[in-house]
Coordinates of C-alpha atoms in Angstrom, one line a residue:
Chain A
X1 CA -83.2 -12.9 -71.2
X2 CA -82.6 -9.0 -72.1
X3 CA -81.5 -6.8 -69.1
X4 CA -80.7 -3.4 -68.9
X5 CA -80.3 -1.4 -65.3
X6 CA -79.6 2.1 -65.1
X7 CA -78.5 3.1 -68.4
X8 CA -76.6 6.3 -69.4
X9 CA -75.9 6.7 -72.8
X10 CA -75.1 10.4 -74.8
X11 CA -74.2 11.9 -77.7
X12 CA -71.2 14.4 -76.8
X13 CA -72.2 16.6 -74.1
X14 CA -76.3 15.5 -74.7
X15 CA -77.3 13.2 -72.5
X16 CA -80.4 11.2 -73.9
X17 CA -81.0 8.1 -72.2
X18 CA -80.9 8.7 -67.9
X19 CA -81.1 5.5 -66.0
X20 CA -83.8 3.7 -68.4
X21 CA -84.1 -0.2 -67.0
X22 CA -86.2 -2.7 -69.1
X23 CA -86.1 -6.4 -69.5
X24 CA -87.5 -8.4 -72.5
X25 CA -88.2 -12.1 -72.0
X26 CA -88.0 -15.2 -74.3
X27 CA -91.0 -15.8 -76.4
X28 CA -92.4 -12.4 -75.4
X29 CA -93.3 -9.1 -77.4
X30 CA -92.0 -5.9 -75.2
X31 CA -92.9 -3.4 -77.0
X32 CA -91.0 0.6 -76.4
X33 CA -93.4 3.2 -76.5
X34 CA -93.2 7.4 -76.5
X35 CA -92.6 10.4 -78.1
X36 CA -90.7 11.5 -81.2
X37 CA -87.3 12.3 -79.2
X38 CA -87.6 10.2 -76.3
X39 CA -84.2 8.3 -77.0
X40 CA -85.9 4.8 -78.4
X41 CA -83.7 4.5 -81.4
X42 CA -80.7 5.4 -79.1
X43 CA -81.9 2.6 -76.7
X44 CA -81.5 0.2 -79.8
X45 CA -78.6 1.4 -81.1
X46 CA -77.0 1.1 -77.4
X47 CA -78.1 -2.5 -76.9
X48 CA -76.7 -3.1 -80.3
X49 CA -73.4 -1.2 -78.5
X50 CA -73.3 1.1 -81.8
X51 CA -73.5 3.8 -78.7
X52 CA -71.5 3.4 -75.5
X53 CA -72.8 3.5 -72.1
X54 CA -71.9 6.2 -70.0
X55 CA -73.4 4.2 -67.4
X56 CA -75.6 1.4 -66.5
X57 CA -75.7 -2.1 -68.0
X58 CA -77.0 -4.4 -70.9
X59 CA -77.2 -7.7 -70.6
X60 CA -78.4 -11.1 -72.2
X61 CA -78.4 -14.2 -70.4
X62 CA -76.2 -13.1 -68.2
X63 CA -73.8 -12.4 -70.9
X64 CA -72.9 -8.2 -70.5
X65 CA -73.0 -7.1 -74.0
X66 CA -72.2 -3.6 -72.7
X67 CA -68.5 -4.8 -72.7
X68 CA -68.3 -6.7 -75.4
X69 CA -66.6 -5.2 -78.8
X70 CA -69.7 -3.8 -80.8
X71 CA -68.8 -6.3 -83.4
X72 CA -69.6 -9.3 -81.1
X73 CA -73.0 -8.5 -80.3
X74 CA -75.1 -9.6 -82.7
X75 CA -72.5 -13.0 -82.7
X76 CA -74.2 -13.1 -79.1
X77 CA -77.5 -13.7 -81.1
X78 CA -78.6 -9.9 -80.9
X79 CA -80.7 -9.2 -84.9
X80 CA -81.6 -5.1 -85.5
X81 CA -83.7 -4.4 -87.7
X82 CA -83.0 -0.4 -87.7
X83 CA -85.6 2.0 -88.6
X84 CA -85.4 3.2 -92.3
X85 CA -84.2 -0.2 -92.5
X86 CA -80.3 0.8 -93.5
X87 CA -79.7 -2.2 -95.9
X88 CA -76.7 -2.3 -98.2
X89 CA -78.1 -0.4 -101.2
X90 CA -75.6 -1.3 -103.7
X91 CA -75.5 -5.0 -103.0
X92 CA -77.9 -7.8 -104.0
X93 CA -80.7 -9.1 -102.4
X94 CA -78.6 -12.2 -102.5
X95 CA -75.7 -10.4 -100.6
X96 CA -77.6 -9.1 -98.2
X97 CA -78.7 -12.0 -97.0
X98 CA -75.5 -13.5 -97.5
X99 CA -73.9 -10.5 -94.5
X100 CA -76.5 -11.8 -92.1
X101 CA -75.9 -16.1 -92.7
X102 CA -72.0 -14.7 -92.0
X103 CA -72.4 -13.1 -88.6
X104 CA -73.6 -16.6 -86.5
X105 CA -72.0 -19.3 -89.6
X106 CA -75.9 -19.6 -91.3
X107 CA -75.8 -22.4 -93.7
X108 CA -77.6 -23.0 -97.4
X109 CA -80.7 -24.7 -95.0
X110 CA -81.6 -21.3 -93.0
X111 CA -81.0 -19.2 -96.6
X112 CA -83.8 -21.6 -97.7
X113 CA -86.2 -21.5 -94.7
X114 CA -85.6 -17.3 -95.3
X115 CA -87.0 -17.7 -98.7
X116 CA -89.5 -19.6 -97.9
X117 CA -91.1 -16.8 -95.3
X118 CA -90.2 -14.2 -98.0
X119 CA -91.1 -16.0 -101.5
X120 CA -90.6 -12.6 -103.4
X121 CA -86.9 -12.5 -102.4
X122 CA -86.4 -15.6 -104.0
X123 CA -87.5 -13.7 -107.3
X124 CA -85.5 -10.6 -106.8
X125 CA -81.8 -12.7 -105.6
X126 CA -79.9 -11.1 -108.1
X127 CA -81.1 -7.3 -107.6
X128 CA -79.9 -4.5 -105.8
X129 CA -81.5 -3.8 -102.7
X130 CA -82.0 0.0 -103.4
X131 CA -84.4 -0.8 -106.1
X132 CA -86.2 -3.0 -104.2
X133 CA -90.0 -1.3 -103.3
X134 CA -90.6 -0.2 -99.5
X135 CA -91.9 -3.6 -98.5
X136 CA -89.7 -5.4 -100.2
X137 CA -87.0 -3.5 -98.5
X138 CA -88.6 -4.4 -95.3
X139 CA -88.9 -8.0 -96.3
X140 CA -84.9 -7.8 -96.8
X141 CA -84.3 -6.2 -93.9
X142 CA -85.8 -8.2 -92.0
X143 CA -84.6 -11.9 -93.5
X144 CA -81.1 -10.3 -93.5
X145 CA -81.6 -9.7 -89.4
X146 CA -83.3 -13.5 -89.2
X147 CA -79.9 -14.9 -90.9
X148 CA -78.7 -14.3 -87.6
X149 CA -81.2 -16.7 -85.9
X150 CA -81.6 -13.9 -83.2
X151 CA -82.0 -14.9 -79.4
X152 CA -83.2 -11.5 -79.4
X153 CA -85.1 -9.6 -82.2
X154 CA -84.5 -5.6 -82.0
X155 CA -86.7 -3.8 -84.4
X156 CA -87.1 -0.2 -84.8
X157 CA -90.5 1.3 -86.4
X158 CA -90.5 -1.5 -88.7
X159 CA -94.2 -0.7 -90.1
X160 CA -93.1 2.8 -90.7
X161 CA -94.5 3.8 -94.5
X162 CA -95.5 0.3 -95.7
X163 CA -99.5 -0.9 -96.7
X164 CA -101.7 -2.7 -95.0
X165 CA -100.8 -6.1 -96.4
X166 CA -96.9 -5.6 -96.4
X167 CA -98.0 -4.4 -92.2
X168 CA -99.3 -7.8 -92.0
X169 CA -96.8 -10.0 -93.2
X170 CA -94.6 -8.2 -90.6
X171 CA -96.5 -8.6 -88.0
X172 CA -97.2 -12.8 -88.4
X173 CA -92.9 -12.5 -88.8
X174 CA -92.6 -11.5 -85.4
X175 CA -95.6 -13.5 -84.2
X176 CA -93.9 -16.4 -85.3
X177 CA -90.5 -15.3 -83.7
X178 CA -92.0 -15.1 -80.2
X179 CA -93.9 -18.6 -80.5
X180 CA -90.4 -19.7 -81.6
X181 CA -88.8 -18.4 -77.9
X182 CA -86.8 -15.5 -79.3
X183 CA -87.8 -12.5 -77.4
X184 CA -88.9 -9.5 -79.5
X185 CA -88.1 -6.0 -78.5
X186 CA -90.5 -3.7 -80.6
X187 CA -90.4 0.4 -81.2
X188 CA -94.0 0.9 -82.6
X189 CA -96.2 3.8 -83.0
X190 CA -99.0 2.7 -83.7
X191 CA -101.0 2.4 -80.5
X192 CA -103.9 -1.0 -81.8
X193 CA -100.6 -2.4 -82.8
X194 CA -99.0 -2.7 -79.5
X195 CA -101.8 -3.7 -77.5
X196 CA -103.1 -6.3 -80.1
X197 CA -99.3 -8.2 -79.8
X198 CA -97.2 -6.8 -76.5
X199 CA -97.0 -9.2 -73.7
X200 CA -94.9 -6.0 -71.8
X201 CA -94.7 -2.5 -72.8
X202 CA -92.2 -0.1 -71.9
X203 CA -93.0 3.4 -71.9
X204 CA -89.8 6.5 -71.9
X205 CA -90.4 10.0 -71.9
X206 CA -87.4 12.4 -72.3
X207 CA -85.1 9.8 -71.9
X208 CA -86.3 8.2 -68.9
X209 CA -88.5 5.6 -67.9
X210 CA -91.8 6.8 -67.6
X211 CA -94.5 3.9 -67.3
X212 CA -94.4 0.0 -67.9
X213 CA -97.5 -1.9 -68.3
X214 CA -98.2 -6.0 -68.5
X215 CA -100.4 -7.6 -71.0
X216 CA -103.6 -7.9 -68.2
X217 CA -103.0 -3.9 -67.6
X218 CA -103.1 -3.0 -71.2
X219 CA -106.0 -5.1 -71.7
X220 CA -107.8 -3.3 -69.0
X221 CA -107.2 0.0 -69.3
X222 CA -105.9 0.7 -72.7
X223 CA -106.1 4.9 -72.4
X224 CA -103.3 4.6 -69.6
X225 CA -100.8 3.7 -72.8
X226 CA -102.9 6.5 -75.4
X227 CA -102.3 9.2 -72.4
X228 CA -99.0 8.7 -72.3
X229 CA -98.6 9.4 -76.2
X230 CA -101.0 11.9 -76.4
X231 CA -103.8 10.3 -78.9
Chain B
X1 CA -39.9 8.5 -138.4
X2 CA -43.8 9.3 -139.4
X3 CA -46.5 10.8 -137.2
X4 CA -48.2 7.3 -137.3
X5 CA -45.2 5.0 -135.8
X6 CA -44.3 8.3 -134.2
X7 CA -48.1 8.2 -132.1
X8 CA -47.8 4.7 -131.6
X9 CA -44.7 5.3 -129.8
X10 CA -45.9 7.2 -127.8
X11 CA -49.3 5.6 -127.1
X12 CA -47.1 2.4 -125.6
X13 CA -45.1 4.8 -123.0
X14 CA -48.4 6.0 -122.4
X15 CA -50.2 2.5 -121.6
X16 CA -47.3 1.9 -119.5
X17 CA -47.5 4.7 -117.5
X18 CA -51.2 4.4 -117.2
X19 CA -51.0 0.8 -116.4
X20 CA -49.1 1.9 -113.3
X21 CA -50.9 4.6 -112.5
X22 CA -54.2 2.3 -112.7
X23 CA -52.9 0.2 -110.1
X24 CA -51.6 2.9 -107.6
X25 CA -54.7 4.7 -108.2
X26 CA -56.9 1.7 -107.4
X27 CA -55.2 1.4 -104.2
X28 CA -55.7 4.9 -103.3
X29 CA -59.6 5.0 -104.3
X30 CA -59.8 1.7 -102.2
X31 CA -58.7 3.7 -99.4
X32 CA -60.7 6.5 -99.8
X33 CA -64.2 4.2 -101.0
X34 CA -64.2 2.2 -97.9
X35 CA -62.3 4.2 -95.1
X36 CA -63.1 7.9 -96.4
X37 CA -59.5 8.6 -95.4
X38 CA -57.5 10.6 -97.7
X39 CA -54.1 8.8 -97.9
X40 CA -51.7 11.3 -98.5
X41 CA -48.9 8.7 -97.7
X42 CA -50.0 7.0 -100.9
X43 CA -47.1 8.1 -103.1
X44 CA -44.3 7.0 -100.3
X45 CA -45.7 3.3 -100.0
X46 CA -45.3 3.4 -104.0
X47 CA -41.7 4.4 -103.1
X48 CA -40.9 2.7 -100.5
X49 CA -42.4 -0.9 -102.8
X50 CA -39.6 0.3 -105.4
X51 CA -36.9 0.7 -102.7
X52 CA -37.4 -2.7 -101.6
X53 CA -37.7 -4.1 -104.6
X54 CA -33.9 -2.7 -105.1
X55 CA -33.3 -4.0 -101.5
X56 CA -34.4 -7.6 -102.5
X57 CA -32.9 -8.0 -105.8
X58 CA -29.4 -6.9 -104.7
X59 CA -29.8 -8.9 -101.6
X60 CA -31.0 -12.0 -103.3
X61 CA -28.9 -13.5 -106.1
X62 CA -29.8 -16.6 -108.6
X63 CA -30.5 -14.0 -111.4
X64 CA -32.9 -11.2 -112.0
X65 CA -35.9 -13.3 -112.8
X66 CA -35.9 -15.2 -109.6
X67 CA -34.9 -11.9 -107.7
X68 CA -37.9 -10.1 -109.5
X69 CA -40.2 -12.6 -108.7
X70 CA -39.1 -12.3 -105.0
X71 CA -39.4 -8.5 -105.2
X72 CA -42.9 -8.6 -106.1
X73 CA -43.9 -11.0 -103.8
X74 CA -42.4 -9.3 -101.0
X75 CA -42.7 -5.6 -101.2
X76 CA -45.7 -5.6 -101.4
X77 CA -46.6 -7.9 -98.2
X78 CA -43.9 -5.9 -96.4
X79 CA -45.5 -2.4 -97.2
X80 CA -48.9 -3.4 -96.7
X81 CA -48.0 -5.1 -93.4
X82 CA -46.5 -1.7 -92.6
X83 CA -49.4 0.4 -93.5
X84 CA -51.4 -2.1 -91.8
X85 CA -49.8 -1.0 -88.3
X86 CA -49.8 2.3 -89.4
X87 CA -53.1 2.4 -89.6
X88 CA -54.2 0.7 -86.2
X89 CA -50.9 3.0 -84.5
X90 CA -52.3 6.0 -85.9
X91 CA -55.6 6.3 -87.8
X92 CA -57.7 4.2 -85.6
X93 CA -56.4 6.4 -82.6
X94 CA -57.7 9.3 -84.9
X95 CA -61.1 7.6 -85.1
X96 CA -60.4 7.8 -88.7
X97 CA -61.7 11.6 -88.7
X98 CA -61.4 12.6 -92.7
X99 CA -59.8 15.9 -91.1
X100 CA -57.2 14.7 -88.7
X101 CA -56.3 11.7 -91.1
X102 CA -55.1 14.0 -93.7
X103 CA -52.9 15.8 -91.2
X104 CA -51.8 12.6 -89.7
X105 CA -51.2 11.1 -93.2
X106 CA -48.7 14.4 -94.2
X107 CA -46.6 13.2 -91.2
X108 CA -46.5 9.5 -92.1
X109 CA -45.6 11.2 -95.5
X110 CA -42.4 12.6 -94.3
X111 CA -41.4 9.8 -91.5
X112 CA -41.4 7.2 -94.5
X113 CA -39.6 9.1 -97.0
X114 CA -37.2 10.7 -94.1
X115 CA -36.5 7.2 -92.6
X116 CA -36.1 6.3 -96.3
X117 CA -32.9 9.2 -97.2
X118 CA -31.6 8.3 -94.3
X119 CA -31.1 4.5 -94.7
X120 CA -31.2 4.1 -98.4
X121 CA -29.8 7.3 -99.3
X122 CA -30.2 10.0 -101.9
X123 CA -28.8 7.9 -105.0
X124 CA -31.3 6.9 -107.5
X125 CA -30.6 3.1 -107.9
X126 CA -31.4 1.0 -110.8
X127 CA -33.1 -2.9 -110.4
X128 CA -32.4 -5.2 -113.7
X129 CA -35.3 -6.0 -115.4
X130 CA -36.4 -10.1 -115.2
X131 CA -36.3 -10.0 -118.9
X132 CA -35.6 -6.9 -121.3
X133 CA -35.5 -7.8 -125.1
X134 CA -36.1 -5.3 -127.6
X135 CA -39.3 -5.6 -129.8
X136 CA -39.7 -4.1 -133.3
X137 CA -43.0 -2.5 -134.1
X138 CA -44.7 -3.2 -137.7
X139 CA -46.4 -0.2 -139.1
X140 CA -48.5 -0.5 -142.2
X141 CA -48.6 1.8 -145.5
X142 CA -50.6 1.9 -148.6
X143 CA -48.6 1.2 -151.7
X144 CA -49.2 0.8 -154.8
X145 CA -49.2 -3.2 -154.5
X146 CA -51.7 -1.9 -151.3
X147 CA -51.6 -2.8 -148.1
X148 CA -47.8 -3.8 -146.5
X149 CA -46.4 -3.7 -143.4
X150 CA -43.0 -2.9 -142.4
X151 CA -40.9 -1.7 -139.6
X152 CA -40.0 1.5 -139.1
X153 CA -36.7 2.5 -137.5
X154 CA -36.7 3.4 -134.2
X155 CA -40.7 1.5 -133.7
X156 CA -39.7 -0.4 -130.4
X157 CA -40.4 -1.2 -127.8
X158 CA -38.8 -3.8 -125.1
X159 CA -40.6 -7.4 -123.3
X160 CA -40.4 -5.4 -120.4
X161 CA -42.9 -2.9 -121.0
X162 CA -45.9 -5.3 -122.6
X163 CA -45.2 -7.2 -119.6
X164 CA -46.1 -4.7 -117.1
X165 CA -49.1 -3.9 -119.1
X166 CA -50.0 -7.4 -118.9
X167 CA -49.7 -7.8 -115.5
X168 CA -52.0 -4.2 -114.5
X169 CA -54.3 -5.6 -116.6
X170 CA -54.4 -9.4 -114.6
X171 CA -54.2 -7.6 -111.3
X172 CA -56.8 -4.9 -111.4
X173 CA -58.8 -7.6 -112.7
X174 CA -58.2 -10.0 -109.7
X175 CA -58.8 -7.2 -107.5
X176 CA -62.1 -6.3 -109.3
X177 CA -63.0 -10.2 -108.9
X178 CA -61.7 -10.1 -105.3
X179 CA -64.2 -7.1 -104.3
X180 CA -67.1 -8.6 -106.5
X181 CA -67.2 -12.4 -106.0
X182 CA -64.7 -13.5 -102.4
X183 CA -66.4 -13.1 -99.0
X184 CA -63.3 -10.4 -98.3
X185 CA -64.5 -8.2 -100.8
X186 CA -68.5 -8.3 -100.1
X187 CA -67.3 -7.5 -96.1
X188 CA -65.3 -4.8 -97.8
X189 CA -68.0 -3.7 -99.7
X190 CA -70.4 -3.8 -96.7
X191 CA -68.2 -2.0 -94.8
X192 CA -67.9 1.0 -97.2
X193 CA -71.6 0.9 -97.6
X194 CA -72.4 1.5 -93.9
X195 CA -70.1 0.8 -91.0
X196 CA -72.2 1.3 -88.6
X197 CA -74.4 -1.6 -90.2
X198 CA -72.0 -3.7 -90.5
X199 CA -71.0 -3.9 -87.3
X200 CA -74.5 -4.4 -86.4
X201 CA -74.0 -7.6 -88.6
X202 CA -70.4 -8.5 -86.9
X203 CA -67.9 -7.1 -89.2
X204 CA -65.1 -6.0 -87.2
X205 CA -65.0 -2.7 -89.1
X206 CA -61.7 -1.5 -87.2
X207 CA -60.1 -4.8 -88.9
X208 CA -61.1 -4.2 -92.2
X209 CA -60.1 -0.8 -92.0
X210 CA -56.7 -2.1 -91.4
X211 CA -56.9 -4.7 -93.7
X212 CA -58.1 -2.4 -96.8
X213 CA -55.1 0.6 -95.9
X214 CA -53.2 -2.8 -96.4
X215 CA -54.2 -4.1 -99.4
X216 CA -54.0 -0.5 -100.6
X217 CA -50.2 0.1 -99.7
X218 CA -49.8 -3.2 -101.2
X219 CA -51.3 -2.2 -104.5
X220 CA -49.0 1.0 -104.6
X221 CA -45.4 -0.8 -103.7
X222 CA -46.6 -3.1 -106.5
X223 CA -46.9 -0.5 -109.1
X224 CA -43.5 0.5 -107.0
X225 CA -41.9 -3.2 -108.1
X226 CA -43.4 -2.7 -111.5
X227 CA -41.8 0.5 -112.3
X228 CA -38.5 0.5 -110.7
X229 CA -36.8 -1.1 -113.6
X230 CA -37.5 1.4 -115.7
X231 CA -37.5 4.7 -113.6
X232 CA -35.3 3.4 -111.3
X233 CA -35.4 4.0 -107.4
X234 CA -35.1 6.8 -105.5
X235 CA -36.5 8.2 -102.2
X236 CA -38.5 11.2 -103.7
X237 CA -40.3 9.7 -106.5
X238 CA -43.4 9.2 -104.5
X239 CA -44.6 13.0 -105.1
X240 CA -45.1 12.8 -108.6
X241 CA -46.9 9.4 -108.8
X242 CA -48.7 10.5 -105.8
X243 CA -50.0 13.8 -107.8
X244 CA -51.1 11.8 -110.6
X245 CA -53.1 10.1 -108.8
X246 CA -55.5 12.0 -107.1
X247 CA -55.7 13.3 -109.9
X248 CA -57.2 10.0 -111.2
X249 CA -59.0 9.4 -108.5
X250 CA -60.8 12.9 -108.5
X251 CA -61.9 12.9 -112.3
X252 CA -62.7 9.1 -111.9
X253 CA -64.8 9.5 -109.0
X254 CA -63.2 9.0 -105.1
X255 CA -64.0 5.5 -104.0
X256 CA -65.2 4.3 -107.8
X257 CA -62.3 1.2 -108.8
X258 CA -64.1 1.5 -112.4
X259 CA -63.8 5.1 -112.4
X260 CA -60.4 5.2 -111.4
X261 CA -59.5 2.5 -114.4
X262 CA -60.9 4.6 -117.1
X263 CA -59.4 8.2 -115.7
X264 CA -55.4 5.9 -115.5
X265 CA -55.9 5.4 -118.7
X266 CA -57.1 8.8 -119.8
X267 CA -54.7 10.6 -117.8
X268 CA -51.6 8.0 -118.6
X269 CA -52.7 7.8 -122.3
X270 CA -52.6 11.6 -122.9
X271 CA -49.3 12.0 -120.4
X272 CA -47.5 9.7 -122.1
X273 CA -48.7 11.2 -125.9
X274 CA -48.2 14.9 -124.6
X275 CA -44.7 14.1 -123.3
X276 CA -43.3 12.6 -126.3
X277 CA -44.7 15.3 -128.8
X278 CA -44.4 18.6 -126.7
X279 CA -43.2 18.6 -122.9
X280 CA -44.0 16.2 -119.6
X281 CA -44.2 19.6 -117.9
X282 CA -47.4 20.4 -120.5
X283 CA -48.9 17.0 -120.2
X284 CA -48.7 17.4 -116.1
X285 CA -50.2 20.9 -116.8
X286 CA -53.2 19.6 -118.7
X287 CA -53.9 16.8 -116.3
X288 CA -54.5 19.7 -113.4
X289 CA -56.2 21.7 -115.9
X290 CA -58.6 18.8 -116.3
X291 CA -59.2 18.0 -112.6
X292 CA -60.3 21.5 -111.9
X293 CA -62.6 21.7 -114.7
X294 CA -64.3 17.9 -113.1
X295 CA -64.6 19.9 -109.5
X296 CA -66.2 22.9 -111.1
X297 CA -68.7 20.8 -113.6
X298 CA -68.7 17.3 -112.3
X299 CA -67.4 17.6 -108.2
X300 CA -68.0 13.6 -107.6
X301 CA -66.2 12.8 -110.8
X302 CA -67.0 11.0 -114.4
X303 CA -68.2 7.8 -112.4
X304 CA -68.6 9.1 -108.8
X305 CA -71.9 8.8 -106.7
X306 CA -73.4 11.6 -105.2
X307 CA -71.8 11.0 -102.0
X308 CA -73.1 9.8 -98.9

């Protein structure tokens, strides 16, 4: 599904990503693990082709999304959900959802099937998205990236700041994704997390690959991925 | 003629002016809200939309209704087509840095009005109005039979003018629908919001950047088309317009289209009022007057954000 070999990618003269490979299959979790700095958010943001490759390549089903347009990534069936979650403040919940249905032609059927998941977005349509709370932000965020009905889920720390119940909605979002066959790329920091849902985990330190572990590994020796992060 | 008919008089130049100067503005704050570019070409697309509209009317005949009408249908497409390759020629090259675009945007500045002296020439040059009859104003006194209206001499004003009200009024209103309610304006919107975002959501960002310094030329030659039959045409009159306008802009609040409304009226109300009871030199005085006193006290303007 989701290949990438050998990527460079660099902000001016930093370099942050050096060679990192990964693949992510279809109805699979792979989770991306490591430190605060370690160029995970830049590995999203380069898949999304929001950064350009210096070198290296991305590509999904054997489609190279490292030279498409940025634009015509997520029309390739790429959905981000970024960390901080980055919706449009100043537009409705309505709207919001209404930018995601427009990048892959969503209809009024997949608007439904959103609300459905997220009942408290059907209650909040007509309200700005900045005064949403944290979850509900989340919720957005995340319904505005399934408009797109991804091939390929990206999401970036997407429990970061929420409670435990708004946490567990997530997490049966992206359970629910995989049994569907859309394979989830995952940035997580919290350690029980990743090993209770990765089928594959990825692990980059300083902007390299550093470990990469299957489900049966993580099973068996679950301090091999806590070493690596230091807890 | 009285202080009241007198104010009144002077209130209508003023909603005139403003009404232009709400629809030039809007294009500039459209700019400048989506594309953070600072358009200092603005004032020469005005121009160059009054220019044309002489170029049209004198090159199309069947009378000046019919040639207005063409005038205002083409200018503008013409000018915003032209800023629309402007903008991929030169700002996208730029990677639309705020810096750079400013500098890039003085140059367009004098390439357009240049190319203008040099093919139109330095003669101002009237365009007929499409319709131009004189209107008498009522004005109302207390008698002793009480209230009774009647027309004071010199109360006038002409078809023309309540027209071009009128039609500021319908436009920025279609505009405000167009950016509130049409899928354009919510990928406008989105776009302004976060770029980077929406191209994560496959909005061609670089398109709508050229589509917006477009529409935003367009606005400008409009209020160009609008004005010429009263100011008539002429190759530098883009510096003025383009000086009232930021100043608009800035005490409405860069990038805010209901800001900018409120401020054209402010600014055209009290230019046009100054101007016909001391000097147009004082009114342009106070105007600047008031834009520095907004960047000391109020830098993002009476309806600004606080920036992103």
């Amino acid at each position: 599904m989701l290949k990438i070999e050998g990527l460079d990618v660099s902000y001016g003269a930093a370099q942050v990503l050096r060679g990192v490979s990964l693949t992510a299959q279809a109805g699979q979790i792979t989770c991306l693990m490591g430190r605060n700095g370690a160029g995970k958010t830049t590995l999203m943001k380069a898949i999304m082709g929001l950064l350009p490759p210096g070198a290296g390549s991305i590509a999904l089903e054997g489609t190279l999304l490292s030279d498409l347009p940025p634009h015509e990534v997520p029309k390739q069936g790429v959905g981000y959900i970024p960390q901080g979650r980055r919706l449009f403040g100043e537009l409705t919940v309505a709207q919001n959802i209404e930018i995601g249905l427009m990048t892959r032609g969503g209809d009024a059927a997949l608007r439904e099937e959103l609300l459905e998941i997220f009942p408290r977005l059907r209650e909040r349509l007509g309200q700005r998205a900045d005064t949403l709370s944290g979850g509900e932000q989340q919720m957005l965020a995340t319904a505005r990236a399934l408009a797109l009905r991804p091939k390929l889920l990206l999401l970036d720390e997407p429990t970061e700041g929420l409670q435990p119940s708004m946490i567990e909605v997530i997490r049966q979002v992206v359970l629910t994704m995989r049994d569907r066959g859309v394979a989830v790329l995952l940035v997580e920091q919290r350690v029980d997390a990743v090993l209770d849902m990765a089928d594959r985990v990825f692990v980059i330190e300083m902007g390299a690959n550093r470990d990469e572990m299957d489900r049966a590994t993580l099973r068996a020796d679950p301090g091999r991925l806590r070493a690596h992060l230091g807890v | 003629m009285d202080f009241g008919p007198y104010l009144m008089l002077a209130m209508l130049e003023g909603a005139v002016l403003a009404s232009v100067l709400a629809l030039m503005a809007s294009g500039l704050s459209l700019v400048f809200g989506v594309m953070r570019v600072v358009n200092v070409a603005h004032g020469e697309f005005y121009m160059l939309g009054a220019v044309m509209a002489w170029a049209v009317t004198s090159f199309i005949g069947g009378g000046p209704a019919l040639a207005f009408i063409a005038a205002a249908i083409l200018a503008p497409l013409l000018v915003g087509g032209l800023a629309a390759v402007a903008d991929m020629v030169i700002l996208k090259r730029l990677n639309y840095d705020p810096e750079r675009t400013i500098v890039a945007t003085i140059g367009l500045l004098y390439i357009l009005q240049q190319a203008t002296l040099m093919t139109y020439g330095a003669d101002a040059r009237p365009v007929v109005p499409p319709f131009n009859h004189r209107i008498a104003l009522p004005w109302v006194e207390w008698g002793e039979g009480g209230l009774s209206f009647y027309f004071p001499w010199g109360l006038s004003t002409t078809s023309y003018k309540l027209f071009v009200i009128g039609a500021a009024v319908v436009l920025i209103a279609a505009l405000r629908l167009f950016m509130t309610r049409s899928k354009a304006g919510l990928i406008m919107r989105a776009t302004q919001l976060d770029g980077e975002m929406a191209t994560a959501f496959g909005i061609p960002v670089e398109r709508v950047y050229a589509a917006v310094f477009g529409v935003g030329a367009g606005l400008a030659a409009l209020a160009g088309v609008l004005i010429v039959p009263i100011q008539q045409a002429h190759y530098l009159m883009g510096g003025d317009a383009l000086l009232l306008s930021f100043i608009v802009v800035i005490i409405g609040g860069l990038g805010s289209l209901a800001g900018t409304i409120v401020a054209a009226v402010l600014i055209g109300m009290s230019d046009g009022i100054i101007s016909v009871f001391f000097s147009p030199t004082l009114a342009k005085i106070l105007a600047t007057l008031a834009v520095a006193l907004v960047l000391v006290f109020r830098p993002q303007g009476l309806f600004g954000g606080k920036g992103r």
